[in-house]
Short mmCIF file of C-alpha atoms in Angstrom, two decimals:
data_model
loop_
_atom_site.label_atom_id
_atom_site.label_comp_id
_atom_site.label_asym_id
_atom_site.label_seq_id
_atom_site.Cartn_x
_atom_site.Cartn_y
_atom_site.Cartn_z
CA UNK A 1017 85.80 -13.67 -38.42
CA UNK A 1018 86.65 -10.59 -35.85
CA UNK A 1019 85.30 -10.98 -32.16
CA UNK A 1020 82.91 -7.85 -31.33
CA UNK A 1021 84.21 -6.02 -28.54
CA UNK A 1022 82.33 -3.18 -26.68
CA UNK A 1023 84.51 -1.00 -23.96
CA UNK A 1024 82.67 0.27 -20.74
CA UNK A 1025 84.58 2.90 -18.99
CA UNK A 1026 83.47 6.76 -17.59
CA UNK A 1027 86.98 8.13 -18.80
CA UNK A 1028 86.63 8.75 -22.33
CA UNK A 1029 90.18 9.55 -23.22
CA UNK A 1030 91.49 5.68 -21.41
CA UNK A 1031 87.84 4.51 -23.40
CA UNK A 1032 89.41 6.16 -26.94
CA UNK A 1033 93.06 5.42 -26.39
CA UNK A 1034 91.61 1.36 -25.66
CA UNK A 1035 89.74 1.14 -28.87
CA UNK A 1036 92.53 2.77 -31.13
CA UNK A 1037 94.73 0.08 -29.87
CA UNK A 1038 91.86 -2.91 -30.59
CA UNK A 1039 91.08 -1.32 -33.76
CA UNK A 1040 94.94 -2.84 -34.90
CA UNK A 1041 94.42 -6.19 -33.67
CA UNK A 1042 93.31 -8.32 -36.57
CA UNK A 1043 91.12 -10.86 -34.40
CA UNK A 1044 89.18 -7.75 -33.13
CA UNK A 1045 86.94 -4.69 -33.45
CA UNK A 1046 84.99 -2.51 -31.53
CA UNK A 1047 81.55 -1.75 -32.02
CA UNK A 1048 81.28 1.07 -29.75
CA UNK A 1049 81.91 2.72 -26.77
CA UNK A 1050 79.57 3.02 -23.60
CA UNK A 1051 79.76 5.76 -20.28
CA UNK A 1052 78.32 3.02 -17.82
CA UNK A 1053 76.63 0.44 -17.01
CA UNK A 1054 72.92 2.52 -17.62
CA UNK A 1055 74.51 3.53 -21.25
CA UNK A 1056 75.44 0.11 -22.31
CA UNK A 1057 71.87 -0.96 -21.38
CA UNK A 1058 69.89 2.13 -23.09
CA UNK A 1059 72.47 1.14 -26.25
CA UNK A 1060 71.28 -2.32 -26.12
CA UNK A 1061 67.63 -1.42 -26.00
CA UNK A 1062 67.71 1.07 -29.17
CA UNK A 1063 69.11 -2.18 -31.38
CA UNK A 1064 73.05 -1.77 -31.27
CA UNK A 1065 74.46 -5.21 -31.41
CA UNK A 1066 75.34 -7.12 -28.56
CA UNK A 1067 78.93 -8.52 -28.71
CA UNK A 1068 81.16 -11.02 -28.06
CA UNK A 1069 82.95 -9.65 -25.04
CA UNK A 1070 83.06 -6.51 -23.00
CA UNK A 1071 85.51 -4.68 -21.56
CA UNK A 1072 83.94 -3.18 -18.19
CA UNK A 1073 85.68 -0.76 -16.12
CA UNK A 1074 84.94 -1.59 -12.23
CA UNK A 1075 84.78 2.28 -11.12
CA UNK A 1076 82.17 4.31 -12.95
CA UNK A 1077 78.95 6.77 -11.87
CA UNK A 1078 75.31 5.89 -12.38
CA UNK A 1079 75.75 1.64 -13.00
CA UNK A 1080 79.09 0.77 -11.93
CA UNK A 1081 81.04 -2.17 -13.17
CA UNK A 1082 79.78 -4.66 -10.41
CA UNK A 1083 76.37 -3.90 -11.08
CA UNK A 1084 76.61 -4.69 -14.69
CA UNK A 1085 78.73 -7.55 -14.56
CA UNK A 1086 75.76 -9.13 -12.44
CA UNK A 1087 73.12 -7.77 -14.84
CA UNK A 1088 74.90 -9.17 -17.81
CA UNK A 1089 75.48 -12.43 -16.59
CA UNK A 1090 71.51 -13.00 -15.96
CA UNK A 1091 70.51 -11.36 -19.34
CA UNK A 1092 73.47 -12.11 -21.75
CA UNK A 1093 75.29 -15.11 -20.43
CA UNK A 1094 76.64 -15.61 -23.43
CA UNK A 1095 78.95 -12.20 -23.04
CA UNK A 1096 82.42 -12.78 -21.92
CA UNK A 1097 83.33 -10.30 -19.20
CA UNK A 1098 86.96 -8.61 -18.86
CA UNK A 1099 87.14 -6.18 -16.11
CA UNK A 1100 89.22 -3.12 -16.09
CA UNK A 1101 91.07 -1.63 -12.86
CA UNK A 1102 93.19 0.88 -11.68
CA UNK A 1103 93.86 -1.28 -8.69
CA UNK A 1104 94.50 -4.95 -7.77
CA UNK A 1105 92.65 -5.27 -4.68
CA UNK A 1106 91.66 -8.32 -3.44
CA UNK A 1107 87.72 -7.41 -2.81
CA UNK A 1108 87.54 -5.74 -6.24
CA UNK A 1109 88.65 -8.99 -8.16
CA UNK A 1110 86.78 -11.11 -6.12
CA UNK A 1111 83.20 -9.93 -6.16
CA UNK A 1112 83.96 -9.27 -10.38
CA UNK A 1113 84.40 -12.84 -10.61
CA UNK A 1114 81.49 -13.71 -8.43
CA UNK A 1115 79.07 -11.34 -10.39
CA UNK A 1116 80.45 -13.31 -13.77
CA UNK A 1117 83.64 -12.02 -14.85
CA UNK A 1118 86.06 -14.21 -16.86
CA UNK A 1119 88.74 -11.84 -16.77
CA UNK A 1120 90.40 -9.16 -14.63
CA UNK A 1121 92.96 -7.07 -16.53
CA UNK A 1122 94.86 -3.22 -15.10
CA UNK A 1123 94.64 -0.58 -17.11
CA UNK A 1124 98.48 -0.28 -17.06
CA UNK A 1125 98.88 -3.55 -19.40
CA UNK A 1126 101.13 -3.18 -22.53
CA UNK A 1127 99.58 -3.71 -25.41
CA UNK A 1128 101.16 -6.45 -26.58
CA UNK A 1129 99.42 -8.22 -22.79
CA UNK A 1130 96.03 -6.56 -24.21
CA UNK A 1131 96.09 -8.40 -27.05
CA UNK A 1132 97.37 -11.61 -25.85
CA UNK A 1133 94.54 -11.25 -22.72
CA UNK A 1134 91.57 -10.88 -25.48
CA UNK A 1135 92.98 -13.44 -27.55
CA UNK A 1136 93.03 -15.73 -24.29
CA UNK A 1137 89.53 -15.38 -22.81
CA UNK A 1138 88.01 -15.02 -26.74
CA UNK A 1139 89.46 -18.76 -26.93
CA UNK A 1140 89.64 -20.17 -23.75
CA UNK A 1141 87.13 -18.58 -21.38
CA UNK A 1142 88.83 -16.90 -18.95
CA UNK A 1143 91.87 -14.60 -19.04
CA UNK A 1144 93.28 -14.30 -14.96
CA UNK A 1145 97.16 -12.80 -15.28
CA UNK A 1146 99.58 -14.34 -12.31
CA UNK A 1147 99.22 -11.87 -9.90
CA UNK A 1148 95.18 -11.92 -10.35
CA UNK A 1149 95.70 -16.13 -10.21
CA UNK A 1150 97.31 -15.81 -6.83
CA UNK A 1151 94.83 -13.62 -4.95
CA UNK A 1152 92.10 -16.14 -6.01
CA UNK A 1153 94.22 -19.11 -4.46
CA UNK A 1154 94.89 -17.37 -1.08
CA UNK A 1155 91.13 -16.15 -1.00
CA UNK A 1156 90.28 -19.92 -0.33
CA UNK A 1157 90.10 -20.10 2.89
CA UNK A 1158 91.85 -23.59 4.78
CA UNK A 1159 88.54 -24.18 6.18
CA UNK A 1160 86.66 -23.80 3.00
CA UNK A 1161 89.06 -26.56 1.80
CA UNK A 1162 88.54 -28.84 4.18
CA UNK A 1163 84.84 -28.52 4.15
CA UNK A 1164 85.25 -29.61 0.15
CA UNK A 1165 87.45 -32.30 0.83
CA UNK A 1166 84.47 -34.18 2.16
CA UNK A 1167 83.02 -34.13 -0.71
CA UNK A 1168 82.85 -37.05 -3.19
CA UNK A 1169 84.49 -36.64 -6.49
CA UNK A 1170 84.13 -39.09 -8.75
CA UNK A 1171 87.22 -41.11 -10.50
CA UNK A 1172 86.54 -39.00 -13.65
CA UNK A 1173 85.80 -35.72 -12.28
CA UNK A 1174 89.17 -36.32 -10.75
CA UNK A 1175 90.88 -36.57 -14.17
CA UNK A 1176 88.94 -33.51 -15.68
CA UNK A 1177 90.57 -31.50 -12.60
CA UNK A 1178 93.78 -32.80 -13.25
CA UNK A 1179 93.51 -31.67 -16.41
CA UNK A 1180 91.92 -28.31 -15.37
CA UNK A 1181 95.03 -26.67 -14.41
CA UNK A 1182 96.96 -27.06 -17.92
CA UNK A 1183 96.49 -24.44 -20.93
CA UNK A 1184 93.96 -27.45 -22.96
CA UNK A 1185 90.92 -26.24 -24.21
CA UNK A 1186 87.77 -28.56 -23.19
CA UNK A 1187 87.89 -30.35 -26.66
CA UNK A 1188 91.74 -31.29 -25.76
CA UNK A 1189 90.61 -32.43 -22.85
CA UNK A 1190 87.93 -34.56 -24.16
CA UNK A 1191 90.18 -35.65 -26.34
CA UNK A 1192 92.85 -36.78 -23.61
CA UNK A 1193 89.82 -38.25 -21.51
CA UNK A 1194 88.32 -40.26 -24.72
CA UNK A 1195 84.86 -38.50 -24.22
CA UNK A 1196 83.12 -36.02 -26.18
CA UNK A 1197 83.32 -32.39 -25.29
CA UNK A 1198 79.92 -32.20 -23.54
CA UNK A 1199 80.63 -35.39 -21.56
CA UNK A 1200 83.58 -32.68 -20.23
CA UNK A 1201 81.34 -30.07 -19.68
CA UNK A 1202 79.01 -32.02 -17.78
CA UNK A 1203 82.43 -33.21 -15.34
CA UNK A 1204 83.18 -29.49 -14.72
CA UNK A 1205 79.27 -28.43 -14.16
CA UNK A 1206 79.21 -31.15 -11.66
CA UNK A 1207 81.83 -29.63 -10.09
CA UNK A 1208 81.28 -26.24 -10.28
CA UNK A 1209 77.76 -27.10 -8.41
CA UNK A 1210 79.75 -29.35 -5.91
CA UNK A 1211 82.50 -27.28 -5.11
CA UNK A 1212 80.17 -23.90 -5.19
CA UNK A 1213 82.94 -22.42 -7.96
CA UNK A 1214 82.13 -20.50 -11.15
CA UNK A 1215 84.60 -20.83 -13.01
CA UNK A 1216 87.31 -23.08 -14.70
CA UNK A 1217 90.49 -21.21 -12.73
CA UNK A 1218 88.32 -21.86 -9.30
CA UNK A 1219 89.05 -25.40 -10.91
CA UNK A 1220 92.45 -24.60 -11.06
CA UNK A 1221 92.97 -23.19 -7.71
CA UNK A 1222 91.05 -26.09 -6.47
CA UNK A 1223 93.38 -28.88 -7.61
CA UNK A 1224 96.35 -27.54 -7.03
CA UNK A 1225 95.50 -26.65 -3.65
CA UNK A 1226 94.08 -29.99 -3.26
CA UNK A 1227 96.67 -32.08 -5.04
CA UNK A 1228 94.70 -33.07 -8.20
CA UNK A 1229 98.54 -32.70 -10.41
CA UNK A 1230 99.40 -35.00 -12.58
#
């Protein structure tokens, strides 16, 4: 079954040139294509489907990609969220990922990256490439670390972050941990709501800054 994909972005040529490229990737297709933010939501109220993921451009007139990032993650949770860029700055990737994004991609990617990026965050949640990965390390701050170093993590919760920074999904985990998959869900929630993160490569950063490696 083909994930439902819907691409937000003002410029309609980078918009069209997006969805002839998704329209050859088998796991894929694209519903339709919105202006902004405002568009998306007027589409959504006159019964067009709501999909799997979105593509949202951060730059665009009217509702900008910020603004409906934040909206979606209130009133479709459920909606995975890959932002587009021109540029890697670190203030743009950051407040994407605070207002819900699982994903932070350039418009310059190959293909071939495109694909592998939806394929990643349609299976795994998330979809950061190494350059994105880094900024979100060095944007925890020392002191921020040492604040959450007081904090107690429990034997378990340790494992799950150990096992955070590998490529397993949650079930592989649960599997490694000889738990069921929501007993590993409930280990990262605690977390996220102890270590005030949102998401599992916050985890990531986390432990590895921390020295939660196996």
């Amino acid at each position: 079954m083909k994930r439902s994909i819907v691409i937000i972005d003002d410029h309609v040529l980078i918009a069209n040139a997006l969805s002839g490229i998704i329209s050859n990737f088998n796991q894929f297709e694209v519903l339709y294509v919105c202006e902004n933010g405002q568009d998306f939501q007027d589409k959504l109220k006159e019964k067009h489907p709501v999909p799997d993921l979105v593509l949202l451009d951060i730059s665009m007139p009217i509702m900008d990609g910020f603004e409906t990032a934040k909206w979606l993650k209130t009133t479709h949770p459920n909606v995975l969220i890959m932002a587009l860029s021109m540029q890697d700055d670190d203030d743009s990737l950051i407040k994407m990922i605070k207002n819900g994004a699982k994903g932070y991609m350039l418009k310059n990617v190959h293909p071939t990256e495109l694909e592998i990026a939806l394929n990643t965050i349609a299976n795994k949640g998330h979809y950061f490439p190494e350059w994105a990965a880094s900024k979100i390390f060095t944007s925890i701050s020392d002191d921020t670390i040492d604040a959450k170093l007081k904090i107690k993590i429990s034997d378990r919760e340790t494992e799950f972050l150990k096992y955070s920074i590998t490529e397993m999904t949650y079930k592989e985990i649960s599997e490694k941990m000889f738990c069921s998959p929501r007993t590993v869900e409930n280990y990262r929630d605690s977390l996220f709501e102890k270590l005030e993160l949102k998401t599992r490569v916050g985890l990531a950063v986390y432990a590895l800054k921390n020295g939660y490696t196996e």
